[in-house]
mmCIF file of C-alpha atoms and ligand atoms in Angstrom:
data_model
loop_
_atom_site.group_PDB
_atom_site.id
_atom_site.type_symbol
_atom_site.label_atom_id
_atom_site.label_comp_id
_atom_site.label_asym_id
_atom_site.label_seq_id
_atom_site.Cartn_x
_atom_site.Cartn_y
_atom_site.Cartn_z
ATOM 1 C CA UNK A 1 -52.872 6.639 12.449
ATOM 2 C CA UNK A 2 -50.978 5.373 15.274
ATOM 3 C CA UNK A 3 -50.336 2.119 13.909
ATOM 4 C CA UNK A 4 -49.040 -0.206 16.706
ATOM 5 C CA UNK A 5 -47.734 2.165 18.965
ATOM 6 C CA UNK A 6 -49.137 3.183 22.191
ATOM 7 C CA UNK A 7 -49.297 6.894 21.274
ATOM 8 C CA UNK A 8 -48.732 9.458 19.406
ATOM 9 C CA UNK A 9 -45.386 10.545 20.496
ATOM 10 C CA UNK A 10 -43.695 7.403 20.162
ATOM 11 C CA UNK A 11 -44.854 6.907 16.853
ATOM 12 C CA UNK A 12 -43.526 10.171 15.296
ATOM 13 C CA UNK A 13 -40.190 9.730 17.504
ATOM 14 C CA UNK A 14 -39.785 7.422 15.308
ATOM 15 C CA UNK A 15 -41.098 8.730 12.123
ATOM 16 C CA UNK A 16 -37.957 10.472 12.224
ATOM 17 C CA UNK A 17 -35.836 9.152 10.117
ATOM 18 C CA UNK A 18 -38.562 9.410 7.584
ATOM 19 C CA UNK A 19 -39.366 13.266 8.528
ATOM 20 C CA UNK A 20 -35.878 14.313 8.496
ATOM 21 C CA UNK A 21 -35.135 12.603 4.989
ATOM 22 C CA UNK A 22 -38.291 14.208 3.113
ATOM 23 C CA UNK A 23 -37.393 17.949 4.768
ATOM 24 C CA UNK A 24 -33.596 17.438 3.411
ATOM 25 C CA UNK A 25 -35.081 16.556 -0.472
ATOM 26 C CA UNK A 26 -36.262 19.960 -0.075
ATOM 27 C CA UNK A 27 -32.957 21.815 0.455
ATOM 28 C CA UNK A 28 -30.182 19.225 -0.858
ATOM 29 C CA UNK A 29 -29.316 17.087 -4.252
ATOM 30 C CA UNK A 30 -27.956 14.230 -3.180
ATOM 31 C CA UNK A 31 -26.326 13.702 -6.635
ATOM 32 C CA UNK A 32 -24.420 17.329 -6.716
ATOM 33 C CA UNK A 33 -24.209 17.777 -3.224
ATOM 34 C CA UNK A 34 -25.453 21.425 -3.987
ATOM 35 C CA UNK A 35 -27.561 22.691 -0.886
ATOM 36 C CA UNK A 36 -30.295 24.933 -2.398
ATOM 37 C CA UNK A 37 -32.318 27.954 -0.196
ATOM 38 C CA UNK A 38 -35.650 27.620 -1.723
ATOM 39 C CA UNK A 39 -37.234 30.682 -2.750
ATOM 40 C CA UNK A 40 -34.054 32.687 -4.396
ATOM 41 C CA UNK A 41 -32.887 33.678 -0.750
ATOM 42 C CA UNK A 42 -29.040 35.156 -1.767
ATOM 43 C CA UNK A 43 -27.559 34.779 1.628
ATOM 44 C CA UNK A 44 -24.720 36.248 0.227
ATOM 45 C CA UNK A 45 -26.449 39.627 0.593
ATOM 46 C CA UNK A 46 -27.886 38.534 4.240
ATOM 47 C CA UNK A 47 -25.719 40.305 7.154
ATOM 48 C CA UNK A 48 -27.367 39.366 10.001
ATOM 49 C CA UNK A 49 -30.198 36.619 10.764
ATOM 50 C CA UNK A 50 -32.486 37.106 13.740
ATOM 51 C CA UNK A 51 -34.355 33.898 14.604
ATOM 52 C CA UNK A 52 -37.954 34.250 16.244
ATOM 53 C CA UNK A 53 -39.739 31.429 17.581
ATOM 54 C CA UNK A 54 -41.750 29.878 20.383
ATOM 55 C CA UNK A 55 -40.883 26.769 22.982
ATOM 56 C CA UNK A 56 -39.122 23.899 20.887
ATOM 57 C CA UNK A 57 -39.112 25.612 17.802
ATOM 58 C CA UNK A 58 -36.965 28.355 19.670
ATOM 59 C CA UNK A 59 -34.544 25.580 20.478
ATOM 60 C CA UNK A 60 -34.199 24.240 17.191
ATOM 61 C CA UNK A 61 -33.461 28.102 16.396
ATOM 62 C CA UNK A 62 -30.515 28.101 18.914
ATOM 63 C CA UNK A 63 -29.072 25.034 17.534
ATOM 64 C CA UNK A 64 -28.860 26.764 14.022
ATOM 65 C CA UNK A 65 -27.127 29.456 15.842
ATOM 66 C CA UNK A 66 -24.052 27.630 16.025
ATOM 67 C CA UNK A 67 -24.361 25.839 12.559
ATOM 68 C CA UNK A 68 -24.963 29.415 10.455
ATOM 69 C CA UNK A 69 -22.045 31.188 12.269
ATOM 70 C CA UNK A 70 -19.518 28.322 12.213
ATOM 71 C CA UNK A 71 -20.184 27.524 8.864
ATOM 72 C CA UNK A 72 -21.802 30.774 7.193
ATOM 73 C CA UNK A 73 -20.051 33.211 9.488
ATOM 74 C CA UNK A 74 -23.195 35.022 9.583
ATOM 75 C CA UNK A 75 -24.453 36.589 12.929
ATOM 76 C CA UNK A 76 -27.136 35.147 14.188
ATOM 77 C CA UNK A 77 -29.730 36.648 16.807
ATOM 78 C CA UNK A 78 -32.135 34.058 18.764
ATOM 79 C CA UNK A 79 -35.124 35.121 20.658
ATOM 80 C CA UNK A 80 -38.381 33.882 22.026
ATOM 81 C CA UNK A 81 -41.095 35.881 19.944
ATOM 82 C CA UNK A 82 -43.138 37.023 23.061
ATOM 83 C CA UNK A 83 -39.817 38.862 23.889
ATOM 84 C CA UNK A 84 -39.078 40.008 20.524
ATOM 85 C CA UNK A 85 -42.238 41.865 19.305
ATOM 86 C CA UNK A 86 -42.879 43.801 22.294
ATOM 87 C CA UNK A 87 -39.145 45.176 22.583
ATOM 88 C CA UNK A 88 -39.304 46.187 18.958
ATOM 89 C CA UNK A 89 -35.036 45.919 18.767
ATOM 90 C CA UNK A 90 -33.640 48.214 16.118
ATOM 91 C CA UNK A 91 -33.284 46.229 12.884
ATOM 92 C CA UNK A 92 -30.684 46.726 9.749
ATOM 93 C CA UNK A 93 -31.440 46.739 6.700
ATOM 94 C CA UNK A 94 -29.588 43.100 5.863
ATOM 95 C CA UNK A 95 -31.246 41.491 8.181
ATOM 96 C CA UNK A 96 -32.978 38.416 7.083
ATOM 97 C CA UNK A 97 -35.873 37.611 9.893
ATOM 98 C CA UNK A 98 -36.584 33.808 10.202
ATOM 99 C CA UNK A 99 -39.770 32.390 11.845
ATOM 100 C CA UNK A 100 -39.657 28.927 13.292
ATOM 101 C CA UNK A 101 -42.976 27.092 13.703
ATOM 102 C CA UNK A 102 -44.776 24.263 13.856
ATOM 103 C CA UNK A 103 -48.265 25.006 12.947
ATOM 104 C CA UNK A 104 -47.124 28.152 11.699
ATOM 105 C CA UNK A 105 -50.315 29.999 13.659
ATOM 106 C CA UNK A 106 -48.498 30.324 17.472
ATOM 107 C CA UNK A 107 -49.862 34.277 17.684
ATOM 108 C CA UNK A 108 -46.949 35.456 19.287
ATOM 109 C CA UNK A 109 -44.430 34.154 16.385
ATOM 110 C CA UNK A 110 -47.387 35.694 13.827
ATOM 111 C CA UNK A 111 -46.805 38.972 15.243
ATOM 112 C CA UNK A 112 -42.984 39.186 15.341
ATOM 113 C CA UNK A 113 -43.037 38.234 11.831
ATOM 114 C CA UNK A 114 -45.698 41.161 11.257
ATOM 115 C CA UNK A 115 -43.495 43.263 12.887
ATOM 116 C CA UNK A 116 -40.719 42.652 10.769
ATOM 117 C CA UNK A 117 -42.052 42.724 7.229
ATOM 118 C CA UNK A 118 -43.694 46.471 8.631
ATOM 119 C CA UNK A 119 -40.155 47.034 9.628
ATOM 120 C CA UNK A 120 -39.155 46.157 5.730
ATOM 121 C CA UNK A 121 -37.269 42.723 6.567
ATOM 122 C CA UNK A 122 -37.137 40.067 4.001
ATOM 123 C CA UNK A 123 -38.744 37.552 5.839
ATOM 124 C CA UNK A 124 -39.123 33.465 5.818
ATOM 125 C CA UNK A 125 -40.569 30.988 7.745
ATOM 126 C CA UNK A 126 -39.519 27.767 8.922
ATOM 127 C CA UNK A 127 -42.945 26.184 8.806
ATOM 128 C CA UNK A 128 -44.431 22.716 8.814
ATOM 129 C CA UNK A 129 -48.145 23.303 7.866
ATOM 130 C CA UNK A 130 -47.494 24.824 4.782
ATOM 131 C CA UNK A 131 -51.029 26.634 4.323
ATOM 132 C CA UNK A 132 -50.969 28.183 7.754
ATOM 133 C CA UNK A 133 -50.825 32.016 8.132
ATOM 134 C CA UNK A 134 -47.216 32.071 8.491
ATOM 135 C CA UNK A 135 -46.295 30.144 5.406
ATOM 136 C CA UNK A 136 -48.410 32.755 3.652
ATOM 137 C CA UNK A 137 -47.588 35.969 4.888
ATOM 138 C CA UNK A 138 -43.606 35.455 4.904
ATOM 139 C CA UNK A 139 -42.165 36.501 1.976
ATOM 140 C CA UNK A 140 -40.551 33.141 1.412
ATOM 141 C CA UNK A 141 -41.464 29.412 2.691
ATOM 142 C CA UNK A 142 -38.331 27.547 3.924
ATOM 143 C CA UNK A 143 -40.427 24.476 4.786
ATOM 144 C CA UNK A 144 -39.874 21.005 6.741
ATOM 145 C CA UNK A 145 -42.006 18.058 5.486
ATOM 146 C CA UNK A 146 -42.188 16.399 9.269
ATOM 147 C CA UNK A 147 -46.315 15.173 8.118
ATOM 148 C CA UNK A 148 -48.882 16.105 10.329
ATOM 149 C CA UNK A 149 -47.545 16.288 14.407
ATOM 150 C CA UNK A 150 -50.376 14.738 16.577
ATOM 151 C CA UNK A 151 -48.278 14.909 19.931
ATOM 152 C CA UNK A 152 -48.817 17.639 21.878
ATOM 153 C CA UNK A 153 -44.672 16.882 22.748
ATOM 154 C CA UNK A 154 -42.615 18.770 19.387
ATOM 155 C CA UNK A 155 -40.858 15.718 18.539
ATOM 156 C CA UNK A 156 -40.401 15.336 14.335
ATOM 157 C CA UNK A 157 -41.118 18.595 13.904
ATOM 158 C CA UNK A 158 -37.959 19.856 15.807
ATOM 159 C CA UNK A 159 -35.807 17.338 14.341
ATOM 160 C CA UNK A 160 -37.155 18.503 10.898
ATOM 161 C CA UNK A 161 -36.628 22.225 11.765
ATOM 162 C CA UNK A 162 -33.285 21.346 12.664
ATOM 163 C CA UNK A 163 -32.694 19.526 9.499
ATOM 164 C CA UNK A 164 -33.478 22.061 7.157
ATOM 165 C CA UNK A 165 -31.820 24.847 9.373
ATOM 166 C CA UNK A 166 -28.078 23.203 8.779
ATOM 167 C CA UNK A 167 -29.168 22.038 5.305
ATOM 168 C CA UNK A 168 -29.817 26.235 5.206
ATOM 169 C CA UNK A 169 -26.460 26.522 6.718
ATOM 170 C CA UNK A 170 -24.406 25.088 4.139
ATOM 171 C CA UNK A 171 -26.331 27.135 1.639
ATOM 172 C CA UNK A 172 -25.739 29.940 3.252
ATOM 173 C CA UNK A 173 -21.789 29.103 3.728
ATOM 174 C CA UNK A 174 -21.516 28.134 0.023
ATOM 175 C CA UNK A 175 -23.170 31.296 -1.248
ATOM 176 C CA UNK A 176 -20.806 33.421 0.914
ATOM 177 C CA UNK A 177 -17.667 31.465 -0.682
ATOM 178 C CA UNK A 178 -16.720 30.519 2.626
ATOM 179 C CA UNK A 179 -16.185 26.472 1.019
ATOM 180 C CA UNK A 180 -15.846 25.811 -1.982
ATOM 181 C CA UNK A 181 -18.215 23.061 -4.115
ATOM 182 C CA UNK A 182 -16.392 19.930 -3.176
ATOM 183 C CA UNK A 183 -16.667 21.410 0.765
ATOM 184 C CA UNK A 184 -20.401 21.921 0.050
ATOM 185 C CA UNK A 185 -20.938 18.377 -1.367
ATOM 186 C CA UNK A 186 -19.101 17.005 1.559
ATOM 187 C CA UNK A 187 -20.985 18.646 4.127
ATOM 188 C CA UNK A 188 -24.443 17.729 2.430
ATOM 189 C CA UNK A 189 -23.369 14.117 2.309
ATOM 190 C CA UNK A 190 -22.844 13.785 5.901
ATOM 191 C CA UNK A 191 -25.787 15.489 6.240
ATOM 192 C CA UNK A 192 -27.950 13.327 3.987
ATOM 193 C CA UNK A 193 -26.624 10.458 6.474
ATOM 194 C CA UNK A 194 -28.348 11.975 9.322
ATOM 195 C CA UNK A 195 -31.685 10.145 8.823
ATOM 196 C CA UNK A 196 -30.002 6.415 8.950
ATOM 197 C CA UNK A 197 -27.658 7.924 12.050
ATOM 198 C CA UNK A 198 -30.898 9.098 13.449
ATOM 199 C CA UNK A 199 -32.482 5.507 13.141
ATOM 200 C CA UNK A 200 -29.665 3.677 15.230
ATOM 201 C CA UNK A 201 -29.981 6.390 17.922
ATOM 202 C CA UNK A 202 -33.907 5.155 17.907
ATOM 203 C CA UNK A 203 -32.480 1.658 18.317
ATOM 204 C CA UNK A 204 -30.858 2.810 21.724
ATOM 205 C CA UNK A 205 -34.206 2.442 23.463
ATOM 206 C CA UNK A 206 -34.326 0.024 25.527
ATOM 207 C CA UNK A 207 -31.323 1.221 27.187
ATOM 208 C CA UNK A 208 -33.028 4.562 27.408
ATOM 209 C CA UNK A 209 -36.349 2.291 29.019
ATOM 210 C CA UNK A 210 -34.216 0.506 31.599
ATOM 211 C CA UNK A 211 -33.624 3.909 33.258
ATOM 212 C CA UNK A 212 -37.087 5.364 33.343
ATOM 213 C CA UNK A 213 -37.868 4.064 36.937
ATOM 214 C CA UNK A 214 -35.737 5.303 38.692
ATOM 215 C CA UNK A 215 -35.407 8.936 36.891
ATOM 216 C CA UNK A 216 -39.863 8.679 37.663
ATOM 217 C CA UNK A 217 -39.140 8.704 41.048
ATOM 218 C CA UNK A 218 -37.237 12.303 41.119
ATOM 219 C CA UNK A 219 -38.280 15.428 41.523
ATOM 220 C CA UNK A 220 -35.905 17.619 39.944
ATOM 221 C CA UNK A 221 -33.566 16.656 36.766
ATOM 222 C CA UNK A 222 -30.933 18.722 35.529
ATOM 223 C CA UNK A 223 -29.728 18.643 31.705
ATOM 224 C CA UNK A 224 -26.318 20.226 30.911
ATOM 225 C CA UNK A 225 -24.527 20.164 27.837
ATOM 226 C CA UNK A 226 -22.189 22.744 25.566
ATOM 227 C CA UNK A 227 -22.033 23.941 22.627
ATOM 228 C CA UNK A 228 -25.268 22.907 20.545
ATOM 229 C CA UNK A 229 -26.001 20.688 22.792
ATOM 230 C CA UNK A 230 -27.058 23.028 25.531
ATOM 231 C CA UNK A 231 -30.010 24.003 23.530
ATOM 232 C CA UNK A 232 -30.504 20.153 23.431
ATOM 233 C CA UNK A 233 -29.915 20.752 27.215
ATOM 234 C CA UNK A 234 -33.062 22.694 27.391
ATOM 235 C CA UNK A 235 -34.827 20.746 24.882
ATOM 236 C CA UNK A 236 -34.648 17.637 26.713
ATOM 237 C CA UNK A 237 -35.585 19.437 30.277
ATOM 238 C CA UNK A 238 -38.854 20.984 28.503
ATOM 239 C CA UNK A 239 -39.702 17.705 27.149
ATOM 240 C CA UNK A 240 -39.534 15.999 30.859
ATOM 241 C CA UNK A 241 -41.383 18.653 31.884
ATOM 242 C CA UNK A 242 -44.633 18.793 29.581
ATOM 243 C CA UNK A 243 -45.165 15.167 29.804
ATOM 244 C CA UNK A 244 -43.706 13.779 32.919
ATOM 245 C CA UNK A 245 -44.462 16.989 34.923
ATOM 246 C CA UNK A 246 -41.360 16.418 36.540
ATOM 247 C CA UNK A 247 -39.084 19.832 37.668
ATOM 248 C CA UNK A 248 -36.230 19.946 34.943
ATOM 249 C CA UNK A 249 -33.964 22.341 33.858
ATOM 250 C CA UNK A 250 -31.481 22.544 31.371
ATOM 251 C CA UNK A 251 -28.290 24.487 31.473
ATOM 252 C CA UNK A 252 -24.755 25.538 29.404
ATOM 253 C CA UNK A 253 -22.494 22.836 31.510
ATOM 254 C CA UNK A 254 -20.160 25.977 31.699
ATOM 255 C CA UNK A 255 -23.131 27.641 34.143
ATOM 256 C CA UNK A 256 -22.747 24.539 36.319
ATOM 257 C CA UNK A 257 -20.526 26.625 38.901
ATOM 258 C CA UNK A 258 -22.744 29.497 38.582
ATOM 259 C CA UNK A 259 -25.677 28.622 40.650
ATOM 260 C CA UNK A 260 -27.271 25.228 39.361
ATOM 261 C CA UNK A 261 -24.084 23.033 41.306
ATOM 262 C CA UNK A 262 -26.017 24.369 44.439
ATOM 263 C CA UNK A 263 -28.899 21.919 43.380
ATOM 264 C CA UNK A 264 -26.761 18.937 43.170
ATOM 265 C CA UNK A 265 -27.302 15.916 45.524
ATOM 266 C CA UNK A 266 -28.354 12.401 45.789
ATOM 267 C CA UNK A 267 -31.626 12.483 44.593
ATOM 268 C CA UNK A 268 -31.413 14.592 41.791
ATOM 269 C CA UNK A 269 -30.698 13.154 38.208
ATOM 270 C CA UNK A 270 -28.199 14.801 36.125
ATOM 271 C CA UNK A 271 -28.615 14.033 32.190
ATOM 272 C CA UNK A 272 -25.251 15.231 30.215
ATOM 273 C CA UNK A 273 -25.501 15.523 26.512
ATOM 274 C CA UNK A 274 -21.958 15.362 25.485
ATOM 275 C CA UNK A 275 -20.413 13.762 21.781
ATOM 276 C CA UNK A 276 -16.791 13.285 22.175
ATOM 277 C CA UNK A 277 -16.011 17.030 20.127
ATOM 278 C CA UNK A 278 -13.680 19.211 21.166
ATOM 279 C CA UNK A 279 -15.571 19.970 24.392
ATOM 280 C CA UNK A 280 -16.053 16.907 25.325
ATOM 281 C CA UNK A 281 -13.281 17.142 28.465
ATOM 282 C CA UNK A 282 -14.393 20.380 29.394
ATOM 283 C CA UNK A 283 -17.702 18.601 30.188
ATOM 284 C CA UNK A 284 -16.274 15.998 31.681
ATOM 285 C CA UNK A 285 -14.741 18.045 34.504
ATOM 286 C CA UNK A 286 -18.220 19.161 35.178
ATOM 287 C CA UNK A 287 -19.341 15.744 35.589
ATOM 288 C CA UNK A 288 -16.730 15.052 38.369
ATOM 289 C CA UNK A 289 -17.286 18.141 40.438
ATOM 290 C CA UNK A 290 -21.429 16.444 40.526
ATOM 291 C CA UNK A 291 -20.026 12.930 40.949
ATOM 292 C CA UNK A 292 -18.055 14.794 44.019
ATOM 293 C CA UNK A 293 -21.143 15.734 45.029
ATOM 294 C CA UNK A 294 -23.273 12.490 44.410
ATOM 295 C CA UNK A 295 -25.564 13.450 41.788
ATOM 296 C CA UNK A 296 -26.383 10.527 39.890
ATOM 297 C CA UNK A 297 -25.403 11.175 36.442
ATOM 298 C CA UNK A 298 -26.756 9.901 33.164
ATOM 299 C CA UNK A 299 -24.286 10.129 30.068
ATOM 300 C CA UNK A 300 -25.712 10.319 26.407
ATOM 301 C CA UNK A 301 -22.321 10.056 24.470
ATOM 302 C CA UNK A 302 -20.631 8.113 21.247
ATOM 303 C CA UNK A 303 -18.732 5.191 21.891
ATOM 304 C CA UNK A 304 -14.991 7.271 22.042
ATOM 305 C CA UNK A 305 -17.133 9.686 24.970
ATOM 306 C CA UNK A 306 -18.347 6.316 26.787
ATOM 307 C CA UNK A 307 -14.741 4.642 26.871
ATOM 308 C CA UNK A 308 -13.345 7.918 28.670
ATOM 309 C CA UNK A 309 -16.074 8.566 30.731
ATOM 310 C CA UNK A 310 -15.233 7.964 34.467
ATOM 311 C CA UNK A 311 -16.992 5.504 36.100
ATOM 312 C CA UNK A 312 -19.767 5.265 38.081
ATOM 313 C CA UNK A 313 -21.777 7.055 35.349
ATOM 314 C CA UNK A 314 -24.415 5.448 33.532
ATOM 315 C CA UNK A 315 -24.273 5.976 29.751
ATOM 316 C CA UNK A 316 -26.034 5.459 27.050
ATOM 317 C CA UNK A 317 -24.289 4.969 23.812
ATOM 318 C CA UNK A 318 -25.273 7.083 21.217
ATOM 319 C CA UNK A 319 -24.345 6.558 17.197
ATOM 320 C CA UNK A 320 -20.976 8.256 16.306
ATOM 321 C CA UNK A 321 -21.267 11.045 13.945
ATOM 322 C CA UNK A 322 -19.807 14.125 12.722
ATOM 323 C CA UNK A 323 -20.745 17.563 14.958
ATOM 324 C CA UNK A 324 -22.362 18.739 12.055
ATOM 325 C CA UNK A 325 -25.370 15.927 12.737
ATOM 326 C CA UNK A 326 -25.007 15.420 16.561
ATOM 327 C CA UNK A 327 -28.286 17.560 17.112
ATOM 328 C CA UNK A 328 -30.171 15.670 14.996
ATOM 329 C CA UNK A 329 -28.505 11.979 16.227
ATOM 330 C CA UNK A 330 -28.418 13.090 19.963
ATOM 331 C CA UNK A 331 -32.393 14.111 19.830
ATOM 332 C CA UNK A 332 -34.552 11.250 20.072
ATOM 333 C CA UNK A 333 -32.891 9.758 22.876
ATOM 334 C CA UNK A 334 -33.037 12.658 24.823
ATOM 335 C CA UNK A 335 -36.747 12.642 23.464
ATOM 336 C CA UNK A 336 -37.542 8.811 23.964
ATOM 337 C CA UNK A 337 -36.044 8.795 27.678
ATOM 338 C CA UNK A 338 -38.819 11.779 28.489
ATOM 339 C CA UNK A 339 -41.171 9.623 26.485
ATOM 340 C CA UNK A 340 -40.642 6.444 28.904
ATOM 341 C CA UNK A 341 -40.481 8.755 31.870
ATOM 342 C CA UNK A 342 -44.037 9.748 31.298
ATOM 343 C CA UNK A 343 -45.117 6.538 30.307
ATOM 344 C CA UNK A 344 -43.792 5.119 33.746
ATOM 345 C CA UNK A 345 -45.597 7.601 35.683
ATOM 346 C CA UNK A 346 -48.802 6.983 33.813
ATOM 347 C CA UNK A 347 -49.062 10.151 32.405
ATOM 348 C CA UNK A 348 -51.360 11.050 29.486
ATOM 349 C CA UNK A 349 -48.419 11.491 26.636
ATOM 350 C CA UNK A 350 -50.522 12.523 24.052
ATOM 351 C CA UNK A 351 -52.222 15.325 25.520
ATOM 352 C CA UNK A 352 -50.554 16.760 28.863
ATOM 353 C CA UNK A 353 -52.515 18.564 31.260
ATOM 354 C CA UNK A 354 -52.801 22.522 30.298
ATOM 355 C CA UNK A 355 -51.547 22.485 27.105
ATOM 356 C CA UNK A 356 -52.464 22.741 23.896
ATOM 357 C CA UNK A 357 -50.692 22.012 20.809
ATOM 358 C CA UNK A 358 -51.179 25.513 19.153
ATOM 359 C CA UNK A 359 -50.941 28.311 21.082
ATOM 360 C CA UNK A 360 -52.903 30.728 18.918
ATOM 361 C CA UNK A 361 -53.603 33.362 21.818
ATOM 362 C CA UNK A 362 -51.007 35.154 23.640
HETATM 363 O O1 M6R B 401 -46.370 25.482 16.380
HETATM 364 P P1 M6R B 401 -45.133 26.088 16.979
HETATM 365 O O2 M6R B 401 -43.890 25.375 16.541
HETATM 366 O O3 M6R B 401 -45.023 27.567 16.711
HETATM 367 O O4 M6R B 401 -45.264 25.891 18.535
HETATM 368 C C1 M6R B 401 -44.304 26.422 19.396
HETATM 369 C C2 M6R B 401 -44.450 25.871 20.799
HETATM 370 O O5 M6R B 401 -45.732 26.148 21.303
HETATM 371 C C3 M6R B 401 -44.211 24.375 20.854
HETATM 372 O O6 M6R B 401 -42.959 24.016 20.330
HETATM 373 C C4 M6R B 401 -44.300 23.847 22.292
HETATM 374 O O7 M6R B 401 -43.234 24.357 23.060
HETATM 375 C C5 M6R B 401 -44.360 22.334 22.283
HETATM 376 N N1 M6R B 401 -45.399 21.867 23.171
HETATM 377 C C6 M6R B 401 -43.045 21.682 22.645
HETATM 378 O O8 M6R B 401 -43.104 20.320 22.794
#
């Protein structure tokens, strides 16, 4: 049921909070603080992790990247599945393969993890419809309790993904006695607050609203952003794209100099995703050399980022919150400001031209 909003998409944007807190009761206790992998994964004998997914769910996969080596020190391989089962890499034996999916039927995700349990992988899945094919034929279910994703646009689902994919993380670091229990317990904590963190970032919106027409009117919109956030990059530039059907792109800010600064100029809208982390001034100084060249540029940062940004940017003031969260707080405003976008154009949000929510054949 849609309830009183206008569609789909805006409704489970802000199911969120919701979605995120029911996938974390899967993973954490929030009286212990002790983060649990279901299904008796040891982590501790896991030596490498390959991620395999499709679209947003690969993104969500990349943001975990960064999460289960900083915290695990595990290595961690990310690929698009239509890459990874037709170049067949050479696996090791500790390598646990993890499948990130909505639906859990997207055929070319199926096959990769087909491929890997013949190649003798332990295998899991990081699966929403938990009687699809993929929460079946993986050996174990690592699953996200978004509820039932109408929206054609990944929205909960991704958030969810990424929820239980750092609640996985500290697992995964605790089991490998890189923290100790009182580390763990603080980690999950901050964690745990990442659905009400996740509810003021919803109440940003009308900000986000105010700017949708004028970004309409472009034709091209770049997304930059470091660290985790330039997966967010690209998950905010595919979101434009499937429901606005406006040209985005999404880059590492660090690539700015490498080829996308050639794009730069009045008319083209620059979105930077930057908390004020330790990279925070590094990404500033990519934001002047656009300013220099007078790309407009909207900031999503936390109230320390907004103070120091320089002026003449427009920002929108996102919660403050510990890196550990900042994918999770920074993604529905990067989500709703696509979502207004497409709802300014008059653009059917629910079910965008050409595609389909599952993609079942290759
Ligand atoms: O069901 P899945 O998570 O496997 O689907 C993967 C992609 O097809 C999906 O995320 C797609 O990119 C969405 N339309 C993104 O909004």
């Amino acid at each position: 049921e849609r309830g009183n909003y206008r569609h789909f998409m805006e409704k489970e944007i802000h199911d969120q909070p919701d979605a995120c807190q029911h996938t974390l009761s899967a993973y954490l206790d929030p009286v212990s603080g002790k983060a649990t992998a279901p299904g008796g994964v040891d982590f501790a004998k896991v030596d490498r992790i390959q991620i395999i997914a499709c679209g947003t769910a690969f993104y969500a996969g990349l943001i975990s990247r960064y999460l289960f080596e900083r915290l695990a020190r595990i290595p961690v391989d990310v690929e698009v599945a239509s890459e990874f089962r037709y170049r067949e890499p050479p696996v090791t034996p500790g390598t646990l393969a993890i499948v990130v999916s909505q639906s859990g039927e997207t055929a070319d995700t199926l096959a990769a993890l087909r491929w890997c349990k013949g190649q003798g992988l332990q295998t899991a899945a990081v699966v929403n419809v938990h009687e699809s094919t993929m929460a079946r034929e993986a050996d174990v279910l690592f699953p996200t309790h978004a509820g039932p994703e109408i929206g054609v646009a990944s929205t909960k689902a991704f958030t969810s993904q990424v929820a239980a994919l750092t609640a996985l993380a500290i697992a995964a670091g605790a089991a490998r006695g890189m923290f100790d229990a009182t580390e763990e317990a603080r980690l999950s904590r901050l964690l745990l607050e990442a659905p009400r963190l996740i509810a003021q970032s919803i109440a940003v919106e009308d900000a986000i609203r105010a700017l949708a027409p004028d970004l309409a009117k472009a034709r091209d919109v770049l997304y930059f952003g470091r660290g985790a956030m330039s997966a967010l990059a690209l998950e905010g530039a595919l979101k434009l794209k499937e429901i606005s059907y406006i040209h985005a792109e999404g880059y590492a800010a660090g690539e700015l100099k490498h080829g996308p600064i050639a794009l730069i100029d009045e008319a083209t809208p620059v979105i930077v995703i930057a908390p004020s982390d330790a990279l925070y001034e590094k990404t500033m100084s990519n934001m002047s050399e656009v300013m220099a060249r007078g790309g407009p540029i909207i900031l999503f940062t936390d109230a320390e980022g907004a103070e120091n940004a320089p002026a003449g940017v427009k920002v929108i003031v996102v919660p403050t919150c510990d890196p550990l969260v900042a994918p999770l707080v920074f993604s529905a405003p990067i989500q709703l400001l696509a979502y207004h976008v497409a709802v300014q154009k008059g653009a059917d949000v629910d079910q965008p031209r050409n595609l389909a929510k599952s993609v079942t054949v290759e």
